[in-house]
Amino acid sequence: DAGITQSPRHKVTETGTPVTLRCHQTENHRYMYWYRQDPGHGLRLIHYSYGVKDTDKGEVSDGYSVSRSKTEDFLLTLESATSSQTSVYFCAITKSGNEQFFGPGTRLTVL
Amino acid sequence: KNEVEQSPQNLTAQEGEFITINCSYSVGISALHWLQQHPGGGIVSLFMLSSGKKKHGRLIATINIQEKHSSLHITASHPRDSAVYICAVESNFGNEKLTFGTGTRLTIIP
């Protein structure tokens, strides 16, 4: 168990509303990632962080922002949710040796 | 063309059969990861390897860097092995980002 939790685990929201997903880790690992998983696509990187206040974009970052004000928390925000952002979102961390450990996922539905 | 290609996309086998899942990639890598995802479940790291072969229980992963190819083998397959197996590569740029294949859905029939 890598000590990663995600909240909420499920959310249904309406188009145009803001949504924030939280990833929390208990082991003070430096690297954290947000991915989305959609049928027919592999996991795709949205944003990642290599330390407090240090973040960078992934391959599908449009429409998403992130913040990391504490080592243990990495927040993903959809400023104005769209139906194309309906997906399963996974947070991950990298431990020593570069192995990635994933959170349980958040299923987001945008109506 | 995707950087990471897995085959087959779907695989159904009888319990006890020897299973092989393949992964090919097109970029230079520092490591390759194999992950497992059960239906409705989270994602678990099985192996990370940069050369040769690794074994854990009934699972074996091999990689051929020159051919840019990796295989995941399952011996004496069991219904509980039914899952999606995902290959991911870590580029050799040192930023620890992974590029994922679309996964192989394995179903083992009792």
Short mmCIF file of C-alpha atoms in Angstrom, two decimals:
data_model
loop_
_atom_site.label_atom_id
_atom_site.label_comp_id
_atom_site.label_asym_id
_atom_site.label_seq_id
_atom_site.Cartn_x
_atom_site.Cartn_y
_atom_site.Cartn_z
CA ASP A 1 0.00 0.00 0.00
CA ALA A 2 1.60 3.24 -1.16
CA GLY A 3 -0.59 5.39 1.06
CA ILE A 4 -2.38 7.21 -1.75
CA THR A 5 -5.99 8.28 -1.42
CA GLN A 6 -8.21 10.14 -3.84
CA SER A 7 -11.35 12.10 -3.13
CA PRO A 8 -14.06 12.04 -4.10
CA ARG A 9 -14.19 8.49 -5.50
CA HIS A 10 -17.26 9.22 -7.57
CA LYS A 11 -18.72 12.50 -8.74
CA VAL A 12 -21.50 13.53 -11.08
CA THR A 13 -21.59 17.15 -12.09
CA GLU A 14 -23.07 19.39 -14.74
CA THR A 15 -21.38 21.02 -17.68
CA GLY A 16 -19.87 24.37 -16.80
CA THR A 17 -19.36 23.72 -13.09
CA PRO A 18 -15.93 23.75 -11.46
CA VAL A 19 -14.64 20.48 -10.05
CA THR A 20 -11.63 19.76 -7.86
CA LEU A 21 -10.19 16.32 -7.32
CA ARG A 22 -7.78 15.67 -4.49
CA CYS A 23 -4.86 13.28 -4.28
CA HIS A 24 -3.27 12.73 -0.90
CA GLN A 25 -0.13 10.76 -0.08
CA THR A 26 1.29 9.91 3.31
CA GLU A 27 4.93 9.20 2.43
CA ASN A 28 6.30 12.58 1.24
CA HIS A 29 7.26 11.44 -2.25
CA ARG A 30 8.42 14.17 -4.55
CA TYR A 31 6.81 13.21 -7.87
CA MET A 32 3.02 13.11 -8.27
CA TYR A 33 0.94 12.66 -11.41
CA TRP A 34 -2.62 13.02 -12.62
CA TYR A 35 -3.81 10.71 -15.42
CA ARG A 36 -7.10 10.13 -17.13
CA GLN A 37 -8.20 6.74 -18.43
CA ASP A 38 -10.66 6.42 -21.30
CA PRO A 39 -11.76 3.44 -23.39
CA GLY A 40 -9.54 2.93 -26.40
CA HIS A 41 -6.78 5.09 -24.94
CA GLY A 42 -3.97 4.26 -22.63
CA LEU A 43 -3.58 6.22 -19.48
CA ARG A 44 -2.78 9.79 -20.48
CA LEU A 45 -0.86 12.26 -18.41
CA ILE A 46 -2.69 15.48 -17.56
CA HIS A 47 -0.23 17.25 -15.25
CA TYR A 48 2.57 16.25 -12.96
CA SER A 49 4.48 17.74 -10.08
CA TYR A 50 8.08 17.38 -9.01
CA GLY A 51 7.77 19.27 -5.77
CA VAL A 52 5.80 21.89 -3.87
CA LYS A 53 4.68 24.61 -6.29
CA ASP A 54 6.56 22.85 -9.12
CA THR A 55 4.18 21.52 -11.75
CA ASP A 56 4.22 20.91 -15.48
CA LYS A 57 1.82 20.00 -18.24
CA GLY A 58 1.27 16.54 -19.65
CA GLU A 59 -0.10 15.55 -23.02
CA VAL A 60 -3.79 16.33 -22.29
CA SER A 61 -3.60 19.37 -20.03
CA ASP A 62 -6.12 21.64 -21.82
CA GLY A 63 -9.05 22.43 -19.53
CA TYR A 64 -7.21 21.33 -16.39
CA SER A 65 -5.13 23.09 -13.78
CA VAL A 66 -3.25 21.76 -10.78
CA SER A 67 -1.85 22.97 -7.54
CA ARG A 68 0.57 21.57 -5.00
CA SER A 69 0.94 23.74 -1.94
CA LYS A 70 1.97 20.85 0.31
CA THR A 71 4.06 17.77 -0.44
CA GLU A 72 1.23 15.45 0.45
CA ASP A 73 -1.57 17.01 -1.62
CA PHE A 74 -1.91 17.38 -5.40
CA LEU A 75 -5.15 18.97 -6.58
CA LEU A 76 -6.62 18.72 -10.06
CA THR A 77 -9.17 21.36 -11.05
CA LEU A 78 -11.53 21.44 -13.96
CA GLU A 79 -12.39 25.13 -14.15
CA SER A 80 -15.52 24.57 -16.23
CA ALA A 81 -16.30 20.90 -16.70
CA THR A 82 -17.26 19.59 -20.13
CA SER A 83 -18.72 16.25 -21.18
CA SER A 84 -15.39 15.34 -22.82
CA GLN A 85 -13.88 15.35 -19.35
CA THR A 86 -16.05 12.44 -18.26
CA SER A 87 -13.41 9.89 -17.38
CA VAL A 88 -11.70 7.94 -14.65
CA TYR A 89 -8.92 9.95 -13.07
CA PHE A 90 -5.92 8.34 -11.41
CA CYS A 91 -3.31 9.94 -9.25
CA ALA A 92 0.12 8.33 -8.98
CA ILE A 93 3.39 8.81 -7.17
CA THR A 94 6.90 7.69 -7.95
CA LYS A 95 8.87 6.00 -5.26
CA SER A 96 12.61 5.42 -5.26
CA GLY A 97 13.59 3.35 -8.27
CA ASN A 98 10.96 5.11 -10.42
CA GLU A 99 8.20 2.56 -9.84
CA GLN A 100 4.81 4.26 -9.96
CA PHE A 101 2.04 3.59 -7.47
CA PHE A 102 -1.52 4.53 -8.25
CA GLY A 103 -4.42 5.76 -6.23
CA PRO A 104 -7.81 4.02 -6.38
CA GLY A 105 -9.21 6.38 -9.03
CA THR A 106 -12.05 8.89 -9.24
CA ARG A 107 -14.92 8.29 -11.62
CA LEU A 108 -16.17 11.65 -12.90
CA THR A 109 -19.32 12.04 -14.96
CA VAL A 110 -20.10 15.41 -16.54
CA LEU A 111 -23.71 15.67 -17.71
CA LYS B 1 1.42 5.50 -34.62
CA ASN B 2 1.36 5.03 -30.87
CA GLU B 3 4.72 4.95 -29.14
CA VAL B 4 3.66 1.83 -27.23
CA GLU B 5 1.79 -1.00 -28.93
CA GLN B 6 0.40 -4.03 -27.14
CA SER B 7 -0.82 -7.30 -28.59
CA PRO B 8 -3.20 -8.92 -28.46
CA GLN B 9 -5.84 -6.41 -27.40
CA ASN B 10 -8.01 -9.19 -26.02
CA LEU B 11 -7.07 -12.70 -25.01
CA THR B 12 -9.26 -15.51 -23.73
CA ALA B 13 -7.70 -18.73 -22.51
CA GLN B 14 -8.50 -21.80 -20.47
CA GLU B 15 -7.31 -22.16 -16.92
CA GLY B 16 -3.83 -23.62 -16.82
CA GLU B 17 -2.68 -22.30 -20.17
CA PHE B 18 0.59 -20.44 -20.65
CA ILE B 19 -0.11 -16.79 -21.49
CA THR B 20 2.05 -14.33 -23.43
CA ILE B 21 1.31 -10.63 -23.82
CA ASN B 22 3.56 -8.53 -26.02
CA CYS B 23 4.63 -4.90 -25.94
CA SER B 24 6.57 -3.03 -28.62
CA TYR B 25 7.77 0.53 -28.37
CA SER B 26 9.36 3.00 -30.74
CA VAL B 27 11.35 5.37 -28.53
CA GLY B 28 14.49 5.10 -26.49
CA ILE B 29 13.63 4.12 -22.96
CA SER B 30 15.26 3.90 -19.58
CA ALA B 31 12.76 1.37 -18.23
CA LEU B 32 9.59 -0.52 -19.07
CA HIS B 33 6.74 -1.14 -16.65
CA TRP B 34 4.06 -3.81 -16.57
CA LEU B 35 0.88 -2.98 -14.67
CA GLN B 36 -2.27 -4.91 -13.82
CA GLN B 37 -5.80 -3.55 -13.52
CA HIS B 38 -8.67 -5.72 -12.33
CA PRO B 39 -12.22 -4.86 -13.49
CA GLY B 40 -13.41 -1.81 -11.61
CA GLY B 41 -10.21 -1.82 -9.67
CA GLY B 42 -7.07 0.11 -9.18
CA ILE B 43 -3.79 -0.20 -11.01
CA VAL B 44 -0.98 -2.25 -9.56
CA SER B 45 2.64 -2.24 -10.63
CA LEU B 46 3.88 -5.74 -11.48
CA PHE B 47 7.36 -5.17 -12.85
CA MET B 48 9.80 -2.48 -13.78
CA LEU B 49 12.70 -3.62 -15.90
CA SER B 50 15.43 -2.14 -18.06
CA SER B 51 17.12 -5.33 -19.22
CA GLY B 52 16.86 -9.08 -19.13
CA LYS B 53 14.17 -10.85 -17.21
CA LYS B 54 12.29 -10.66 -13.92
CA LYS B 55 10.11 -13.27 -12.23
CA HIS B 56 7.53 -12.97 -9.50
CA GLY B 57 5.54 -16.09 -8.71
CA ARG B 58 3.85 -17.24 -11.92
CA LEU B 59 4.61 -13.99 -13.73
CA ILE B 60 7.69 -13.48 -15.88
CA ALA B 61 8.64 -10.31 -17.73
CA THR B 62 11.35 -10.08 -20.35
CA ILE B 63 12.72 -7.21 -22.36
CA ASN B 64 14.90 -6.99 -25.48
CA ILE B 65 16.25 -3.46 -25.69
CA GLN B 66 17.73 -3.90 -29.17
CA GLU B 67 14.41 -5.09 -30.59
CA LYS B 68 12.37 -2.63 -28.49
CA HIS B 69 10.13 -5.42 -27.31
CA SER B 70 8.92 -6.85 -24.03
CA SER B 71 6.78 -9.83 -23.11
CA LEU B 72 4.76 -10.68 -20.03
CA HIS B 73 4.22 -14.38 -19.44
CA ILE B 74 1.83 -16.05 -17.02
CA THR B 75 2.38 -19.71 -16.27
CA ALA B 76 -0.44 -22.02 -15.08
CA SER B 77 -3.01 -19.27 -15.60
CA HIS B 78 -5.91 -18.97 -13.17
CA PRO B 79 -9.25 -17.14 -13.35
CA ARG B 80 -7.97 -14.63 -10.82
CA ASP B 81 -5.39 -13.56 -13.43
CA SER B 82 -8.26 -12.11 -15.46
CA ALA B 83 -7.45 -8.42 -15.73
CA VAL B 84 -6.16 -5.76 -18.07
CA TYR B 85 -2.38 -5.80 -18.38
CA ILE B 86 -0.78 -2.50 -19.29
CA CYS B 87 2.68 -1.85 -20.65
CA ALA B 88 4.29 1.54 -20.08
CA VAL B 89 7.66 2.95 -21.04
CA GLU B 90 9.75 5.51 -19.27
CA SER B 91 11.63 7.75 -21.65
CA ASN B 92 15.36 8.18 -21.33
CA PHE B 93 15.05 11.93 -20.83
CA GLY B 94 15.12 11.47 -17.09
CA ASN B 95 11.80 13.12 -16.27
CA GLU B 96 10.17 9.88 -15.03
CA LYS B 97 7.09 10.34 -17.18
CA LEU B 98 5.44 7.20 -18.53
CA THR B 99 3.80 6.54 -21.89
CA PHE B 100 1.20 3.80 -21.74
CA GLY B 101 -0.11 1.17 -24.10
CA THR B 102 -3.86 0.67 -24.37
CA GLY B 103 -3.76 -2.59 -22.47
CA THR B 104 -4.49 -6.26 -23.07
CA ARG B 105 -7.69 -7.63 -21.62
CA LEU B 106 -7.08 -11.16 -20.39
CA THR B 107 -9.92 -13.53 -19.51
CA ILE B 108 -9.16 -16.94 -18.03
CA ILE B 109 -12.02 -19.42 -18.22
CA PRO B 110 -12.25 -22.08 -15.49
#
